[in-house]
Amino acid sequence: MQEAVIAPVSDETHHPTVVRELGPAAAACLNRCISGDEVIATAWGTSILAMANALPYRSWPGVTVVQLLGGLGPVETLEHSAELTQHLARKLGAKLRLLPAPGIVAGREMATALKSDTQIAAALRLASKADIALVGLGAPTPHSIVLRTGTILSSEDLERLQALGAVGDIALRYMDKDGNPINLEINERIIGLTLEQIGKIPRVIGIAGGTAKHDIIQAALHGNILDVLVTDLSTAETLLTATSPPAETN
């Protein structure tokens, strides 16, 4: 990891508070990374939405914002990945490139057919060659956004994930505590970048904090997926304690 952006939050146990208060720090971090000709690939979720909401309106006509994962979330809300990508592009005054597909489909054959579509393949190719990626880090709990509507993953999916040792996901790609991708059937049904593709993007900015996200943040760091972490002070202190060597005793 190249950089950590640490922000104080008023209650690290209350996820909505953490998300809202990390937003301005993440927005400032993104602004520092833009010079005017970047391709920015974005995932979805409440953390990225909070960052986009905190961004001032800019004019970067040479910047392109592209989805790295197909449509997910309630379509009538800004949390939906396509709506969020459009919102971010408007804030930056940037060009927009949508991924015209669902984020997850019913079967492997359907996913293969969609990924062979010219427009979908071109959007995924552009996202894989991005200069910057914006990702949230999800924890597999009953309150997770991917389970909230029942249209993305089911409670049975959650049980399988927990049984396989999944500590969380980036863009629906689940990993174990060491940051290794977990081989899941749903991986074959996702229309989006893999963890390997995301990790190769030069500047991956992960936005996550709060006590519920400690395990997935550690996993993403172990897996060398993130280049920048935007998190809260308490989480940063916990991560440092977990990675510090034990003190020598006389």
PDB file of C-alpha atoms in Angstrom:
ATOM      1  CA  MET A   1       0.000   0.000   0.000  1.00  0.00           C
ATOM      2  CA  GLN A   2       1.273   3.446  -0.918  1.00  0.00           C
ATOM      3  CA  GLU A   3      -0.878   5.750   1.186  1.00  0.00           C
ATOM      4  CA  ALA A   4      -3.359   5.813   4.071  1.00  0.00           C
ATOM      5  CA  VAL A   5      -5.845   8.639   4.494  1.00  0.00           C
ATOM      6  CA  ILE A   6      -7.036   8.744   8.097  1.00  0.00           C
ATOM      7  CA  ALA A   7     -10.165  10.621   9.116  1.00  0.00           C
ATOM      8  CA  PRO A   8     -11.696  10.974  12.576  1.00  0.00           C
ATOM      9  CA  VAL A   9     -15.248   9.667  12.896  1.00  0.00           C
ATOM     10  CA  SER A  10     -17.634  10.282  15.760  1.00  0.00           C
ATOM     11  CA  ASP A  11     -18.826   6.663  16.152  1.00  0.00           C
ATOM     12  CA  GLU A  12     -16.830   3.849  14.566  1.00  0.00           C
ATOM     13  CA  THR A  13     -19.480   1.290  15.571  1.00  0.00           C
ATOM     14  CA  HIS A  14     -22.265   3.003  13.597  1.00  0.00           C
ATOM     15  CA  HIS A  15     -21.776   2.186   9.917  1.00  0.00           C
ATOM     16  CA  PRO A  16     -23.877   5.028   8.417  1.00  0.00           C
ATOM     17  CA  THR A  17     -21.902   7.544  10.481  1.00  0.00           C
ATOM     18  CA  VAL A  18     -18.573   6.058   9.381  1.00  0.00           C
ATOM     19  CA  VAL A  19     -19.615   6.117   5.718  1.00  0.00           C
ATOM     20  CA  ARG A  20     -20.858   9.705   5.862  1.00  0.00           C
ATOM     21  CA  GLU A  21     -17.807  11.039   7.688  1.00  0.00           C
ATOM     22  CA  LEU A  22     -15.261   9.244   5.480  1.00  0.00           C
ATOM     23  CA  GLY A  23     -16.864  10.746   2.368  1.00  0.00           C
ATOM     24  CA  PRO A  24     -15.107  14.143   2.449  1.00  0.00           C
ATOM     25  CA  ALA A  25     -11.693  12.543   3.107  1.00  0.00           C
ATOM     26  CA  ALA A  26     -12.178  10.180   0.165  1.00  0.00           C
ATOM     27  CA  ALA A  27     -13.319  13.066  -2.065  1.00  0.00           C
ATOM     28  CA  ALA A  28     -10.227  15.099  -1.197  1.00  0.00           C
ATOM     29  CA  CYS A  29      -8.041  12.057  -1.895  1.00  0.00           C
ATOM     30  CA  LEU A  30      -9.584  11.536  -5.327  1.00  0.00           C
ATOM     31  CA  ASN A  31      -9.217  15.222  -6.210  1.00  0.00           C
ATOM     32  CA  ARG A  32      -5.488  15.034  -5.456  1.00  0.00           C
ATOM     33  CA  CYS A  33      -5.119  12.086  -7.844  1.00  0.00           C
ATOM     34  CA  ILE A  34      -6.672  13.750 -10.886  1.00  0.00           C
ATOM     35  CA  SER A  35      -4.559  15.737 -13.328  1.00  0.00           C
ATOM     36  CA  GLY A  36      -7.019  15.818 -16.213  1.00  0.00           C
ATOM     37  CA  ASP A  37      -6.708  12.786 -18.490  1.00  0.00           C
ATOM     38  CA  GLU A  38      -7.331   9.786 -16.254  1.00  0.00           C
ATOM     39  CA  VAL A  39      -9.717   6.889 -16.649  1.00  0.00           C
ATOM     40  CA  ILE A  40     -11.465   6.265 -13.327  1.00  0.00           C
ATOM     41  CA  ALA A  41     -13.129   2.886 -12.838  1.00  0.00           C
ATOM     42  CA  THR A  42     -15.688   2.782 -10.075  1.00  0.00           C
ATOM     43  CA  ALA A  43     -17.482   0.048  -8.186  1.00  0.00           C
ATOM     44  CA  TRP A  44     -20.620   0.805  -6.195  1.00  0.00           C
ATOM     45  CA  GLY A  45     -21.979   1.144  -2.662  1.00  0.00           C
ATOM     46  CA  THR A  46     -22.600   3.620   0.109  1.00  0.00           C
ATOM     47  CA  SER A  47     -18.945   4.551   0.683  1.00  0.00           C
ATOM     48  CA  ILE A  48     -18.405   5.613  -2.932  1.00  0.00           C
ATOM     49  CA  LEU A  49     -21.750   7.429  -2.911  1.00  0.00           C
ATOM     50  CA  ALA A  50     -20.674   9.392   0.197  1.00  0.00           C
ATOM     51  CA  MET A  51     -17.435  10.301  -1.564  1.00  0.00           C
ATOM     52  CA  ALA A  52     -19.284  11.429  -4.702  1.00  0.00           C
ATOM     53  CA  ASN A  53     -21.710  13.499  -2.625  1.00  0.00           C
ATOM     54  CA  ALA A  54     -18.782  15.255  -0.948  1.00  0.00           C
ATOM     55  CA  LEU A  55     -17.035  16.119  -4.230  1.00  0.00           C
ATOM     56  CA  PRO A  56     -17.261  19.719  -5.426  1.00  0.00           C
ATOM     57  CA  TYR A  57     -18.391  20.220  -9.005  1.00  0.00           C
ATOM     58  CA  ARG A  58     -15.368  20.309 -11.307  1.00  0.00           C
ATOM     59  CA  SER A  59     -14.674  20.425 -15.039  1.00  0.00           C
ATOM     60  CA  TRP A  60     -12.443  17.591 -16.192  1.00  0.00           C
ATOM     61  CA  PRO A  61     -13.559  16.961 -19.810  1.00  0.00           C
ATOM     62  CA  GLY A  62     -10.503  14.793 -20.458  1.00  0.00           C
ATOM     63  CA  VAL A  63     -11.355  12.401 -17.603  1.00  0.00           C
ATOM     64  CA  THR A  64     -13.503   9.305 -18.190  1.00  0.00           C
ATOM     65  CA  VAL A  65     -15.517   7.558 -15.472  1.00  0.00           C
ATOM     66  CA  VAL A  66     -16.399   3.926 -16.216  1.00  0.00           C
ATOM     67  CA  GLN A  67     -18.234   1.191 -14.322  1.00  0.00           C
ATOM     68  CA  LEU A  68     -16.073  -1.757 -13.317  1.00  0.00           C
ATOM     69  CA  LEU A  69     -19.116  -3.830 -12.333  1.00  0.00           C
ATOM     70  CA  GLY A  70     -22.519  -4.098 -13.977  1.00  0.00           C
ATOM     71  CA  GLY A  71     -25.721  -2.729 -12.521  1.00  0.00           C
ATOM     72  CA  LEU A  72     -26.420  -3.557  -8.885  1.00  0.00           C
ATOM     73  CA  GLY A  73     -28.681  -2.164  -6.214  1.00  0.00           C
ATOM     74  CA  PRO A  74     -32.159  -0.608  -6.290  1.00  0.00           C
ATOM     75  CA  VAL A  75     -32.434   1.098  -9.674  1.00  0.00           C
ATOM     76  CA  GLU A  76     -34.314   4.064  -8.248  1.00  0.00           C
ATOM     77  CA  THR A  77     -31.480   5.045  -5.878  1.00  0.00           C
ATOM     78  CA  LEU A  78     -28.028   6.564  -6.311  1.00  0.00           C
ATOM     79  CA  GLU A  79     -26.556   3.428  -4.706  1.00  0.00           C
ATOM     80  CA  HIS A  80     -27.222   1.602  -7.988  1.00  0.00           C
ATOM     81  CA  SER A  81     -23.891   1.265  -9.761  1.00  0.00           C
ATOM     82  CA  ALA A  82     -24.994   2.891 -13.036  1.00  0.00           C
ATOM     83  CA  GLU A  83     -26.663   5.821 -11.253  1.00  0.00           C
ATOM     84  CA  LEU A  84     -23.627   6.229  -9.019  1.00  0.00           C
ATOM     85  CA  THR A  85     -21.252   6.246 -11.975  1.00  0.00           C
ATOM     86  CA  GLN A  86     -23.346   8.932 -13.670  1.00  0.00           C
ATOM     87  CA  HIS A  87     -23.443  10.957 -10.445  1.00  0.00           C
ATOM     88  CA  LEU A  88     -19.660  10.787 -10.127  1.00  0.00           C
ATOM     89  CA  ALA A  89     -19.127  11.776 -13.771  1.00  0.00           C
ATOM     90  CA  ARG A  90     -21.451  14.768 -13.342  1.00  0.00           C
ATOM     91  CA  LYS A  91     -19.572  15.906 -10.243  1.00  0.00           C
ATOM     92  CA  LEU A  92     -16.239  15.701 -12.050  1.00  0.00           C
ATOM     93  CA  GLY A  93     -17.498  17.166 -15.330  1.00  0.00           C
ATOM     94  CA  ALA A  94     -16.079  14.028 -16.930  1.00  0.00           C
ATOM     95  CA  LYS A  95     -17.007  11.710 -19.790  1.00  0.00           C
ATOM     96  CA  LEU A  96     -19.206   8.766 -18.853  1.00  0.00           C
ATOM     97  CA  ARG A  97     -18.863   5.129 -19.898  1.00  0.00           C
ATOM     98  CA  LEU A  98     -21.546   2.818 -18.568  1.00  0.00           C
ATOM     99  CA  LEU A  99     -21.387  -0.977 -18.474  1.00  0.00           C
ATOM    100  CA  PRO A 100     -24.733  -1.915 -20.056  1.00  0.00           C
ATOM    101  CA  ALA A 101     -25.335  -5.148 -18.151  1.00  0.00           C
ATOM    102  CA  PRO A 102     -26.489  -6.450 -14.775  1.00  0.00           C
ATOM    103  CA  GLY A 103     -23.765  -6.981 -12.198  1.00  0.00           C
ATOM    104  CA  ILE A 104     -24.790 -10.586 -11.638  1.00  0.00           C
ATOM    105  CA  VAL A 105     -27.004 -12.830 -13.758  1.00  0.00           C
ATOM    106  CA  ALA A 106     -28.845 -16.106 -13.269  1.00  0.00           C
ATOM    107  CA  GLY A 107     -26.482 -18.453 -15.088  1.00  0.00           C
ATOM    108  CA  ARG A 108     -22.980 -18.962 -16.449  1.00  0.00           C
ATOM    109  CA  GLU A 109     -24.160 -19.183 -20.049  1.00  0.00           C
ATOM    110  CA  MET A 110     -25.944 -15.848 -19.809  1.00  0.00           C
ATOM    111  CA  ALA A 111     -22.838 -14.222 -18.307  1.00  0.00           C
ATOM    112  CA  THR A 112     -20.643 -15.602 -21.083  1.00  0.00           C
ATOM    113  CA  ALA A 113     -23.016 -14.319 -23.743  1.00  0.00           C
ATOM    114  CA  LEU A 114     -23.198 -10.854 -22.212  1.00  0.00           C
ATOM    115  CA  LYS A 115     -19.429 -10.558 -21.824  1.00  0.00           C
ATOM    116  CA  SER A 116     -19.032 -11.374 -25.519  1.00  0.00           C
ATOM    117  CA  ASP A 117     -21.241  -8.408 -26.468  1.00  0.00           C
ATOM    118  CA  THR A 118     -19.138  -5.715 -28.169  1.00  0.00           C
ATOM    119  CA  GLN A 119     -20.230  -2.804 -25.951  1.00  0.00           C
ATOM    120  CA  ILE A 120     -19.954  -4.747 -22.709  1.00  0.00           C
ATOM    121  CA  ALA A 121     -16.548  -6.170 -23.640  1.00  0.00           C
ATOM    122  CA  ALA A 122     -15.294  -2.683 -24.581  1.00  0.00           C
ATOM    123  CA  ALA A 123     -16.460  -1.179 -21.272  1.00  0.00           C
ATOM    124  CA  LEU A 124     -14.800  -3.961 -19.272  1.00  0.00           C
ATOM    125  CA  ARG A 125     -11.609  -3.562 -21.295  1.00  0.00           C
ATOM    126  CA  LEU A 126     -11.582   0.190 -20.608  1.00  0.00           C
ATOM    127  CA  ALA A 127     -12.176  -0.398 -16.884  1.00  0.00           C
ATOM    128  CA  SER A 128      -9.330  -2.921 -16.715  1.00  0.00           C
ATOM    129  CA  LYS A 129      -6.935  -0.324 -18.168  1.00  0.00           C
ATOM    130  CA  ALA A 130      -8.036   2.466 -15.804  1.00  0.00           C
ATOM    131  CA  ASP A 131      -5.562   4.700 -14.018  1.00  0.00           C
ATOM    132  CA  ILE A 132      -7.628   4.876 -10.820  1.00  0.00           C
ATOM    133  CA  ALA A 133     -10.149   2.462  -9.297  1.00  0.00           C
ATOM    134  CA  LEU A 134     -12.624   3.401  -6.563  1.00  0.00           C
ATOM    135  CA  VAL A 135     -13.809   0.483  -4.453  1.00  0.00           C
ATOM    136  CA  GLY A 136     -15.717  -0.109  -1.276  1.00  0.00           C
ATOM    137  CA  LEU A 137     -15.093  -3.147   0.914  1.00  0.00           C
ATOM    138  CA  GLY A 138     -18.089  -5.225   1.932  1.00  0.00           C
ATOM    139  CA  ALA A 139     -18.520  -7.521   4.916  1.00  0.00           C
ATOM    140  CA  PRO A 140     -20.745 -10.615   4.594  1.00  0.00           C
ATOM    141  CA  THR A 141     -23.364  -9.832   7.230  1.00  0.00           C
ATOM    142  CA  PRO A 142     -27.191  -9.911   7.112  1.00  0.00           C
ATOM    143  CA  HIS A 143     -27.132  -6.094   7.007  1.00  0.00           C
ATOM    144  CA  SER A 144     -24.823  -5.936   3.983  1.00  0.00           C
ATOM    145  CA  ILE A 145     -26.065  -3.935   1.013  1.00  0.00           C
ATOM    146  CA  VAL A 146     -25.773  -7.039  -1.189  1.00  0.00           C
ATOM    147  CA  LEU A 147     -28.345  -8.838   0.985  1.00  0.00           C
ATOM    148  CA  ARG A 148     -30.582  -5.909   1.866  1.00  0.00           C
ATOM    149  CA  THR A 149     -32.886  -6.156  -1.155  1.00  0.00           C
ATOM    150  CA  GLY A 150     -32.660  -9.902  -1.708  1.00  0.00           C
ATOM    151  CA  THR A 151     -32.009  -9.341  -5.414  1.00  0.00           C
ATOM    152  CA  ILE A 152     -28.214  -9.739  -5.390  1.00  0.00           C
ATOM    153  CA  LEU A 153     -27.378 -12.479  -2.882  1.00  0.00           C
ATOM    154  CA  SER A 154     -29.611 -14.585  -0.651  1.00  0.00           C
ATOM    155  CA  SER A 155     -29.289 -15.606   2.997  1.00  0.00           C
ATOM    156  CA  GLU A 156     -28.282 -19.062   1.713  1.00  0.00           C
ATOM    157  CA  ASP A 157     -25.477 -17.438  -0.278  1.00  0.00           C
ATOM    158  CA  LEU A 158     -24.361 -15.689   2.907  1.00  0.00           C
ATOM    159  CA  GLU A 159     -24.232 -18.973   4.802  1.00  0.00           C
ATOM    160  CA  ARG A 160     -22.112 -20.542   2.046  1.00  0.00           C
ATOM    161  CA  LEU A 161     -19.753 -17.565   2.043  1.00  0.00           C
ATOM    162  CA  GLN A 162     -19.258 -17.743   5.788  1.00  0.00           C
ATOM    163  CA  ALA A 163     -18.716 -21.512   5.650  1.00  0.00           C
ATOM    164  CA  LEU A 164     -15.973 -20.991   3.050  1.00  0.00           C
ATOM    165  CA  GLY A 165     -14.182 -18.452   5.238  1.00  0.00           C
ATOM    166  CA  ALA A 166     -15.113 -15.323   3.280  1.00  0.00           C
ATOM    167  CA  VAL A 167     -14.380 -12.144   5.241  1.00  0.00           C
ATOM    168  CA  GLY A 168     -15.724  -9.755   2.616  1.00  0.00           C
ATOM    169  CA  ASP A 169     -15.682  -8.609  -0.962  1.00  0.00           C
ATOM    170  CA  ILE A 170     -14.554  -5.964  -3.405  1.00  0.00           C
ATOM    171  CA  ALA A 171     -16.996  -5.562  -6.303  1.00  0.00           C
ATOM    172  CA  LEU A 172     -18.697  -8.871  -5.391  1.00  0.00           C
ATOM    173  CA  ARG A 173     -15.380 -10.748  -5.530  1.00  0.00           C
ATOM    174  CA  TYR A 174     -15.038 -12.469  -2.160  1.00  0.00           C
ATOM    175  CA  MET A 175     -11.766 -13.245  -0.415  1.00  0.00           C
ATOM    176  CA  ASP A 176     -10.504 -15.066   2.654  1.00  0.00           C
ATOM    177  CA  LYS A 177      -8.643 -13.505   5.587  1.00  0.00           C
ATOM    178  CA  ASP A 178      -5.335 -13.672   3.692  1.00  0.00           C
ATOM    179  CA  GLY A 179      -6.696 -11.798   0.689  1.00  0.00           C
ATOM    180  CA  ASN A 180      -6.960 -14.853  -1.555  1.00  0.00           C
ATOM    181  CA  PRO A 181      -9.924 -14.941  -3.953  1.00  0.00           C
ATOM    182  CA  ILE A 182     -12.491 -17.581  -3.026  1.00  0.00           C
ATOM    183  CA  ASN A 183     -13.560 -19.862  -5.860  1.00  0.00           C
ATOM    184  CA  LEU A 184     -17.334 -19.432  -5.862  1.00  0.00           C
ATOM    185  CA  GLU A 185     -20.020 -20.398  -8.334  1.00  0.00           C
ATOM    186  CA  ILE A 186     -21.246 -16.790  -8.377  1.00  0.00           C
ATOM    187  CA  ASN A 187     -17.897 -15.655  -9.805  1.00  0.00           C
ATOM    188  CA  GLU A 188     -18.930 -17.161 -13.139  1.00  0.00           C
ATOM    189  CA  ARG A 189     -22.153 -15.110 -13.121  1.00  0.00           C
ATOM    190  CA  ILE A 190     -20.608 -11.693 -12.405  1.00  0.00           C
ATOM    191  CA  ILE A 191     -20.285  -9.081 -15.141  1.00  0.00           C
ATOM    192  CA  GLY A 192     -17.332  -7.114 -13.870  1.00  0.00           C
ATOM    193  CA  LEU A 193     -13.608  -7.056 -13.211  1.00  0.00           C
ATOM    194  CA  THR A 194     -11.915  -9.781 -11.207  1.00  0.00           C
ATOM    195  CA  LEU A 195      -9.802  -9.104  -8.125  1.00  0.00           C
ATOM    196  CA  GLU A 196      -6.691  -9.774 -10.218  1.00  0.00           C
ATOM    197  CA  GLN A 197      -7.750  -7.160 -12.779  1.00  0.00           C
ATOM    198  CA  ILE A 198      -8.603  -4.615 -10.083  1.00  0.00           C
ATOM    199  CA  GLY A 199      -5.285  -5.199  -8.339  1.00  0.00           C
ATOM    200  CA  LYS A 200      -3.379  -4.379 -11.550  1.00  0.00           C
ATOM    201  CA  ILE A 201      -4.908  -0.893 -11.808  1.00  0.00           C
ATOM    202  CA  PRO A 202      -2.131   1.564 -10.842  1.00  0.00           C
ATOM    203  CA  ARG A 203      -4.047   3.381  -8.091  1.00  0.00           C
ATOM    204  CA  VAL A 204      -6.781   1.459  -6.295  1.00  0.00           C
ATOM    205  CA  ILE A 205      -8.473   3.613  -3.659  1.00  0.00           C
ATOM    206  CA  GLY A 206     -10.380   1.607  -1.062  1.00  0.00           C
ATOM    207  CA  ILE A 207     -12.886   3.379   1.174  1.00  0.00           C
ATOM    208  CA  ALA A 208     -13.905   1.507   4.318  1.00  0.00           C
ATOM    209  CA  GLY A 209     -13.945   1.897   8.064  1.00  0.00           C
ATOM    210  CA  GLY A 210     -15.679   0.941  11.275  1.00  0.00           C
ATOM    211  CA  THR A 211     -15.413  -2.133  13.438  1.00  0.00           C
ATOM    212  CA  ALA A 212     -17.392  -4.369  11.053  1.00  0.00           C
ATOM    213  CA  LYS A 213     -14.857  -3.842   8.252  1.00  0.00           C
ATOM    214  CA  HIS A 214     -11.607  -4.676  10.062  1.00  0.00           C
ATOM    215  CA  ASP A 215     -11.315  -8.220   8.687  1.00  0.00           C
ATOM    216  CA  ILE A 216     -11.995  -7.333   5.054  1.00  0.00           C
ATOM    217  CA  ILE A 217      -9.627  -4.358   5.184  1.00  0.00           C
ATOM    218  CA  GLN A 218      -6.858  -6.575   6.551  1.00  0.00           C
ATOM    219  CA  ALA A 219      -7.585  -9.157   3.858  1.00  0.00           C
ATOM    220  CA  ALA A 220      -7.415  -6.546   1.075  1.00  0.00           C
ATOM    221  CA  LEU A 221      -4.082  -5.324   2.438  1.00  0.00           C
ATOM    222  CA  HIS A 222      -2.715  -8.876   2.715  1.00  0.00           C
ATOM    223  CA  GLY A 223      -3.780  -9.473  -0.872  1.00  0.00           C
ATOM    224  CA  ASN A 224      -2.003  -6.294  -2.069  1.00  0.00           C
ATOM    225  CA  ILE A 225      -5.169  -5.087  -3.774  1.00  0.00           C
ATOM    226  CA  LEU A 226      -5.250  -1.548  -2.393  1.00  0.00           C
ATOM    227  CA  ASP A 227      -2.805   1.254  -3.103  1.00  0.00           C
ATOM    228  CA  VAL A 228      -4.657   3.809  -0.977  1.00  0.00           C
ATOM    229  CA  LEU A 229      -6.879   3.179   2.046  1.00  0.00           C
ATOM    230  CA  VAL A 230      -9.315   5.807   3.282  1.00  0.00           C
ATOM    231  CA  THR A 231     -10.387   4.808   6.783  1.00  0.00           C
ATOM    232  CA  ASP A 232     -11.048   6.043  10.310  1.00  0.00           C
ATOM    233  CA  LEU A 233      -8.523   6.575  13.085  1.00  0.00           C
ATOM    234  CA  SER A 234      -9.695   3.683  15.257  1.00  0.00           C
ATOM    235  CA  THR A 235      -9.515   1.218  12.356  1.00  0.00           C
ATOM    236  CA  ALA A 236      -6.048   2.479  11.403  1.00  0.00           C
ATOM    237  CA  GLU A 237      -4.829   1.961  14.974  1.00  0.00           C
ATOM    238  CA  THR A 238      -6.283  -1.558  15.019  1.00  0.00           C
ATOM    239  CA  LEU A 239      -4.565  -2.405  11.724  1.00  0.00           C
ATOM    240  CA  LEU A 240      -1.235  -1.073  12.966  1.00  0.00           C
ATOM    241  CA  THR A 241      -1.512  -3.091  16.160  1.00  0.00           C
ATOM    242  CA  ALA A 242      -2.315  -6.252  14.190  1.00  0.00           C
ATOM    243  CA  THR A 243       0.699  -5.839  11.886  1.00  0.00           C
ATOM    244  CA  SER A 244       3.253  -4.566  14.398  1.00  0.00           C
ATOM    245  CA  PRO A 245       5.869  -7.082  15.622  1.00  0.00           C
ATOM    246  CA  PRO A 246       5.642  -7.975  19.306  1.00  0.00           C
ATOM    247  CA  ALA A 247       7.747  -5.838  21.618  1.00  0.00           C
ATOM    248  CA  GLU A 248      10.990  -7.391  22.799  1.00  0.00           C
ATOM    249  CA  THR A 249      11.296  -8.194  26.476  1.00  0.00           C
ATOM    250  CA  ASN A 250      14.492  -8.265  28.501  1.00  0.00           C
TER     251      ASN A 250
END
